[in-house]
Coordinates of C-alpha atoms in Angstrom, one line a residue:
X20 CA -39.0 8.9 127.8
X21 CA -38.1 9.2 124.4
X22 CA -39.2 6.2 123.2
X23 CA -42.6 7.1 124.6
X24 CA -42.7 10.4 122.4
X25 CA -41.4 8.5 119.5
X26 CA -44.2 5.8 120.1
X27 CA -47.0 8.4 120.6
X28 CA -45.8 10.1 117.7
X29 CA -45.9 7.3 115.8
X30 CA -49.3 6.5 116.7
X31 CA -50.5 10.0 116.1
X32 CA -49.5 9.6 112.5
X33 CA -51.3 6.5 111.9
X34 CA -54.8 8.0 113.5
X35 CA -54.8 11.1 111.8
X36 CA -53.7 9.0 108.6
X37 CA -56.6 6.7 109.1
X38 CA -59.0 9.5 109.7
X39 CA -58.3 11.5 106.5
X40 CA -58.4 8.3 104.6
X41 CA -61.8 7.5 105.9
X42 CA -62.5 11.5 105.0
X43 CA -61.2 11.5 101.2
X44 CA -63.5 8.6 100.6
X45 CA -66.3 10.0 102.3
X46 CA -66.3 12.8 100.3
X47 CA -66.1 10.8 97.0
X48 CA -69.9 11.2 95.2
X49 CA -71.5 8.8 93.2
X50 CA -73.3 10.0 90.6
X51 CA -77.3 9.7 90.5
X52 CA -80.2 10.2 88.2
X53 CA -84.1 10.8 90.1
X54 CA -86.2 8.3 88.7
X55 CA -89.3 9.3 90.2
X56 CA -91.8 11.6 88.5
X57 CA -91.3 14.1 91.9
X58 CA -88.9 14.0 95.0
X59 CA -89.0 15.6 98.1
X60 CA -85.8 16.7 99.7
X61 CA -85.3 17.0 103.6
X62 CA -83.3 18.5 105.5
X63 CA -82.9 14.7 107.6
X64 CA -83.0 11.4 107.1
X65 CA -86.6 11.1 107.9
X66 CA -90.1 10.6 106.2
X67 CA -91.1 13.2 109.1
X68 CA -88.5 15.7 108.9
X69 CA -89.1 19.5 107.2
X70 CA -89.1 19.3 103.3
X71 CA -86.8 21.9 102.0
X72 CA -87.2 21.6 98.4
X73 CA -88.0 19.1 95.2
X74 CA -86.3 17.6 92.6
X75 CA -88.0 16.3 89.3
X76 CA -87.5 12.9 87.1
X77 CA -84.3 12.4 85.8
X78 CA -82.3 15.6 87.8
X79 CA -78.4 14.1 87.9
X80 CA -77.3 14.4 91.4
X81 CA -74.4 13.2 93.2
X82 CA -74.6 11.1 96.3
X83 CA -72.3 11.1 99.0
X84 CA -73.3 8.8 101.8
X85 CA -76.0 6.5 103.2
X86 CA -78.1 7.1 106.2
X87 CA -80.1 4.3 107.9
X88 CA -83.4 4.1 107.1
X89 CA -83.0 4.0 102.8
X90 CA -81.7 7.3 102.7
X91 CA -79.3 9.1 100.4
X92 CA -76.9 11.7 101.3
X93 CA -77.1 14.7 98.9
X94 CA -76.0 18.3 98.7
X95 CA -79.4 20.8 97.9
X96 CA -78.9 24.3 97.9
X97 CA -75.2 24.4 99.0
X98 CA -76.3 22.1 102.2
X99 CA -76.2 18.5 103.4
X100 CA -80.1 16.9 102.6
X101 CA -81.8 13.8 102.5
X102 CA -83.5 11.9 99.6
X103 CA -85.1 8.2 99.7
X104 CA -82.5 5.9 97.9
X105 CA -85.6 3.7 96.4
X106 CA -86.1 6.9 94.3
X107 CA -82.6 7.4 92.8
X108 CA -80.7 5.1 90.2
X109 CA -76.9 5.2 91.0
X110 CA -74.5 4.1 88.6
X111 CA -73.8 1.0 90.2
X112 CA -77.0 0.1 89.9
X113 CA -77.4 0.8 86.1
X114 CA -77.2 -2.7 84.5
X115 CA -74.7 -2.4 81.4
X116 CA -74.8 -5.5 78.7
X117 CA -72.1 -5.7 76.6
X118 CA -72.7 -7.6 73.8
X119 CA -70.6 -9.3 70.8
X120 CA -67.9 -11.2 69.9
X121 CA -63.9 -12.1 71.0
X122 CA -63.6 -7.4 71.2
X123 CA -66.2 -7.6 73.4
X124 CA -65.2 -11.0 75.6
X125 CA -61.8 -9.3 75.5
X126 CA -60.4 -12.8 74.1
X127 CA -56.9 -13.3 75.3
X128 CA -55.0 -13.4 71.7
X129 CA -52.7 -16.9 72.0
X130 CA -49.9 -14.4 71.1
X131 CA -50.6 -11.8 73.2
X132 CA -51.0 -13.3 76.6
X133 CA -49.7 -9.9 78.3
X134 CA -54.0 -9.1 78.2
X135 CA -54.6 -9.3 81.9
X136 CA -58.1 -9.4 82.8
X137 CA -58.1 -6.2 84.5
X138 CA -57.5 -4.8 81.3
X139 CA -60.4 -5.6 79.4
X140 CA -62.7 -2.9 78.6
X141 CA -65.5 -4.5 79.9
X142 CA -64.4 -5.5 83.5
X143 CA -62.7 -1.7 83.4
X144 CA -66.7 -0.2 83.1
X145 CA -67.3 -2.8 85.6
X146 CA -65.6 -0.7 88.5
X147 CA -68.6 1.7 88.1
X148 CA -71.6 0.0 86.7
X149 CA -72.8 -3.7 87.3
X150 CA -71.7 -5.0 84.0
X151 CA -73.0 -8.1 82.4
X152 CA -70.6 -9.3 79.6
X153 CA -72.5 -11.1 76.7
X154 CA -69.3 -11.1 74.5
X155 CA -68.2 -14.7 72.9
X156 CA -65.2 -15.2 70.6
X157 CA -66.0 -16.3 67.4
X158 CA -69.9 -15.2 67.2
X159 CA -71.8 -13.2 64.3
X160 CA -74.7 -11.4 64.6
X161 CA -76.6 -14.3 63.7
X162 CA -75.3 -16.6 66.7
X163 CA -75.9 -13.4 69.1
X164 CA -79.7 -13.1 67.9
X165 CA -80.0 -16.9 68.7
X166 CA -78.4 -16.0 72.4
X167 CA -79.8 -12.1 72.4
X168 CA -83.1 -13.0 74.5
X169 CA -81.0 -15.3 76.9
X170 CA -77.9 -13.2 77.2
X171 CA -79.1 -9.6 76.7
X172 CA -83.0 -9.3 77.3
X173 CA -83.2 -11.5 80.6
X174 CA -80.3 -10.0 82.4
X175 CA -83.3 -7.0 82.5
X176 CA -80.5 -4.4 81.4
X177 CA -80.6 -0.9 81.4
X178 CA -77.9 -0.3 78.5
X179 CA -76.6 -2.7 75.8
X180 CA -73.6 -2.0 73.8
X181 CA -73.6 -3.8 70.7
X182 CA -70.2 -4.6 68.9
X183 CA -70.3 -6.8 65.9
X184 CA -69.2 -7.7 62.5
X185 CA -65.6 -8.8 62.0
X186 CA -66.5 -12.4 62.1
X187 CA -69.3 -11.2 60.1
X188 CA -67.5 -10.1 57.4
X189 CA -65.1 -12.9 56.9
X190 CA -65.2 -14.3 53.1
X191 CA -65.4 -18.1 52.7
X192 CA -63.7 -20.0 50.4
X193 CA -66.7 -19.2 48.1
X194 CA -66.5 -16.1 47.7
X195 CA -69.7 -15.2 50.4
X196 CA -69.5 -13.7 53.1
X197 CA -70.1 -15.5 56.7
X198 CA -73.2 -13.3 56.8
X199 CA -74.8 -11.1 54.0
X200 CA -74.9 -7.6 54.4
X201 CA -78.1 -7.7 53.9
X202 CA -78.8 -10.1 56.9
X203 CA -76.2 -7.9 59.4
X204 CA -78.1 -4.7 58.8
X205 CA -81.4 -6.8 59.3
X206 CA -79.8 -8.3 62.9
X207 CA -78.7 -5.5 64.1
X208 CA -82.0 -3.3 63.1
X209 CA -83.5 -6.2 65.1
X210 CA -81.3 -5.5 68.2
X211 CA -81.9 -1.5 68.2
X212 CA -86.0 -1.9 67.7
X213 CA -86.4 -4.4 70.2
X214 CA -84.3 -2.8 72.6
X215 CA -85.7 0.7 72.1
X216 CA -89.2 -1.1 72.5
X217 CA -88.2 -2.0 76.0
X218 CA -87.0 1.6 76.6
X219 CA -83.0 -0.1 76.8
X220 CA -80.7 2.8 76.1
X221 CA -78.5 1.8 73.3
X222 CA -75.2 2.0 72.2
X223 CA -74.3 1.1 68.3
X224 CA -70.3 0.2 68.1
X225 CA -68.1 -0.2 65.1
X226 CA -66.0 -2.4 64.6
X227 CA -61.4 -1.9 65.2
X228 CA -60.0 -1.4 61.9
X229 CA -58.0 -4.5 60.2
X230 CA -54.2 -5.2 59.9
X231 CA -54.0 -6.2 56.6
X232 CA -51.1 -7.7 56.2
X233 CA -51.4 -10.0 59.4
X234 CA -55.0 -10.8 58.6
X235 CA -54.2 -12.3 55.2
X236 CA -51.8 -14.7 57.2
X237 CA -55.9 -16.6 58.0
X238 CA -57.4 -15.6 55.2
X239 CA -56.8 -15.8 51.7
X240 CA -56.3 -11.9 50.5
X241 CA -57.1 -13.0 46.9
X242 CA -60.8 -12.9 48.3
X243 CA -60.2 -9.4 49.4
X244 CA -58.8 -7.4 46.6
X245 CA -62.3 -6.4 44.4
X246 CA -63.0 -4.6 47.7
X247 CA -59.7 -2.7 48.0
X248 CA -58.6 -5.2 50.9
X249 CA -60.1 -6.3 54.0
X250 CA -60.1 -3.2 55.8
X251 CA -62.3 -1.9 53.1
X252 CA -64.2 -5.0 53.7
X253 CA -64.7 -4.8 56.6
X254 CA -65.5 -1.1 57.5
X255 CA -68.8 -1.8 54.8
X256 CA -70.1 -3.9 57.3
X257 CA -69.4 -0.8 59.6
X258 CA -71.0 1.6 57.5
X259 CA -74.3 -0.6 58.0
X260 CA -73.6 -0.2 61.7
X261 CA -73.0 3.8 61.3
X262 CA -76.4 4.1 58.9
X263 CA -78.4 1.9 61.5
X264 CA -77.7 4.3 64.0
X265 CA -78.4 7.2 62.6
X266 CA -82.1 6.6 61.2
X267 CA -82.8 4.4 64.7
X268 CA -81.3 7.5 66.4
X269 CA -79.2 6.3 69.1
X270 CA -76.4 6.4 70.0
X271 CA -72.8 5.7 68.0
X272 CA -68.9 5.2 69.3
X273 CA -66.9 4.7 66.0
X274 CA -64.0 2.7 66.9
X275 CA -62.8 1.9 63.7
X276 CA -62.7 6.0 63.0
X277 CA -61.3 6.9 66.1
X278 CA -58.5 3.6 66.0
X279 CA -57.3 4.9 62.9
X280 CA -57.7 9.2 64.0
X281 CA -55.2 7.9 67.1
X282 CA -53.1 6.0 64.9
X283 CA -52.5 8.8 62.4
X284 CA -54.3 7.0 59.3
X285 CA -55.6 3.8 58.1
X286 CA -52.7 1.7 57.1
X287 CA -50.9 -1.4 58.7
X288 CA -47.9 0.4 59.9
X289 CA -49.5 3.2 61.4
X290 CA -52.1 0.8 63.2
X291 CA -48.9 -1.8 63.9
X292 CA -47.4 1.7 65.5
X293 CA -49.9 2.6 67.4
X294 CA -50.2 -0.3 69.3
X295 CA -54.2 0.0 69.5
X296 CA -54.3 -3.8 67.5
X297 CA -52.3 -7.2 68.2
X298 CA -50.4 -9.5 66.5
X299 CA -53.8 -11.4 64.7
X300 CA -54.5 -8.3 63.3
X301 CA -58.3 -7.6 64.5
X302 CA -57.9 -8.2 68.4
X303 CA -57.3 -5.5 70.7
X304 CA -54.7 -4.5 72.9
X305 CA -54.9 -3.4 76.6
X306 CA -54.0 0.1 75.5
X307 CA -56.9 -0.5 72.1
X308 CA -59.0 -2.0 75.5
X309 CA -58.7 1.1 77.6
X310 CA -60.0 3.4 74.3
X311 CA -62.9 1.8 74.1
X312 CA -63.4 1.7 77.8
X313 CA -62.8 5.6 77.9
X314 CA -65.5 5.9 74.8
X315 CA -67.8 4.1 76.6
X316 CA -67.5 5.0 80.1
X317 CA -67.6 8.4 78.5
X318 CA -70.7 8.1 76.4
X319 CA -72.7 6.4 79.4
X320 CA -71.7 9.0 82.0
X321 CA -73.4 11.9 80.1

């Protein structure tokens, strides 16, 4: 007899587990823009049943179930209500390119294999929109505008976030940079307008500040000195980015300001300290990752 109440007890615990775990993610929303120009609301999940309100273009909703049929679960007017889900855009349906170089790929470092791919910032947004990553180790803006109508424009995106200029700014043996300044503001004025032509939101990124001293260890730092050091350097080719955005009017995350604000200023030890940059000195960490995941994730969520 005992063993009976144990057992049933047992199995009592394991149903009402199982019913409040299928509750708790019942009730989790996903968020929801209208993209129709008018949308009726009713009180079921039928093109037949009583209208009990409207909503207009662009009204952010939350959604919290799917009936048969193509409809959406909502809340309207403190009760449960019905929408067509042909006429919403969810977040996991918002197509996010994310497009630049080995800080956008989230390149795996050859002395920092501890960078799982769970960790990169990318695949991170990727848990709540259907993200597309166009990052490749290595590439300037001039190799993304040769790859920008195969790798951005036909993956029919919704966002792009552009990231782009450390390799950029590298200074050859010549004394010239990989690519002018001139040429980076021109190829990244080219992303914005054709983008914003195609009515693709935007999102300009700087670039993660420099270690210095780790950089130099690639790059001769001879090179570097008329322009108070590579950080310098390489936050110019930032302050195109920062300009660019401004007069094209969209929007801005400014890693390399935000790096060194969470890092306490802009030297090597405090960056070294803060753990935001690896060992090669320009590559990110998981925890420098998971910042610009939280700077993006936040920007695209408003």
């Amino acid at each position: 007899m005992k063993k009976y109440h144990v057992l049933a007890a047992v199995l009592l615990f394991f149903t009402l587990a199982a019913v409040f775990s299928n509750t708790a993610k019942a009730a989790e929303p996903m968020p929801a823009k209208v993209i129709a120009s008018s949308l009726s609301v009713r009180e079921n999940a039928s093109p037949r049943a009583k209208v009990i309100g409207s909503l207009s273009r662009y009204t952010a909703l939350s959604v919290y179930g799917q009936a048969p049929g193509g409809w959406s679960e909502i809340r309207f007017q403190n009760r449960r209500a019905y929408v067509p889900s042909s006429q919403l855009k969810t977040a996991k349906s918002t197509i996010v390119v994310t497009f630049g170089d080995s800080n956008t790929q989230g390149t795996n470092w050859k002395q920092n294999p501890s960078y799982p791919q769970a960790a990169k910032w990318a695949v991170k947004l990727g848990q709540t929109y259907t993200v597309v990553n166009s990052g490749i180790g290595g590439d300037t803006s001039v190799m993304g505008r040769d790859r920008f109508q195969q790798d951005v424009l036909n993956k029919r995106p919704d966002v792009v976030t552009i990231m782009f200029g450390t390799n950029d700014a590298v200074i050859r043996s010549n004394g010239q940079a990989r690519v002018s300044k001139a040429k980076f503001e021109q190829n990244i004025r080219y992303f914005t307008d054709t983008l914003k032509a195609k009515k693709i939101r935007v999102v300009l990124m700087t670039t993660p500040p420099v270690v210095q001293g780790v950089f130099y260890k690639r790059y001769d730092e001879k090179l570097y000195q008329k322009y108070s050091g590579a950080r310098q350097w390489n936050d110019s080719y930032n302050a195109i980015i920062r300009k660019v955005a401004k007069e094209e009017r969209v929007t801005l995350i400014d890693n390399y300001q935000n790096m060194n604000l969470a890092a306490g200023g802009a030297t090597d030890q405090k960056l070294i300290l803060s753990g935001l940059i690896d060992s090669s000195g320009t590559h990110l960490t998981p925890k420098g990752a998971d910042m610009i995941y939280q700077s993006v994730n936040r920007v695209l969520s408003r």
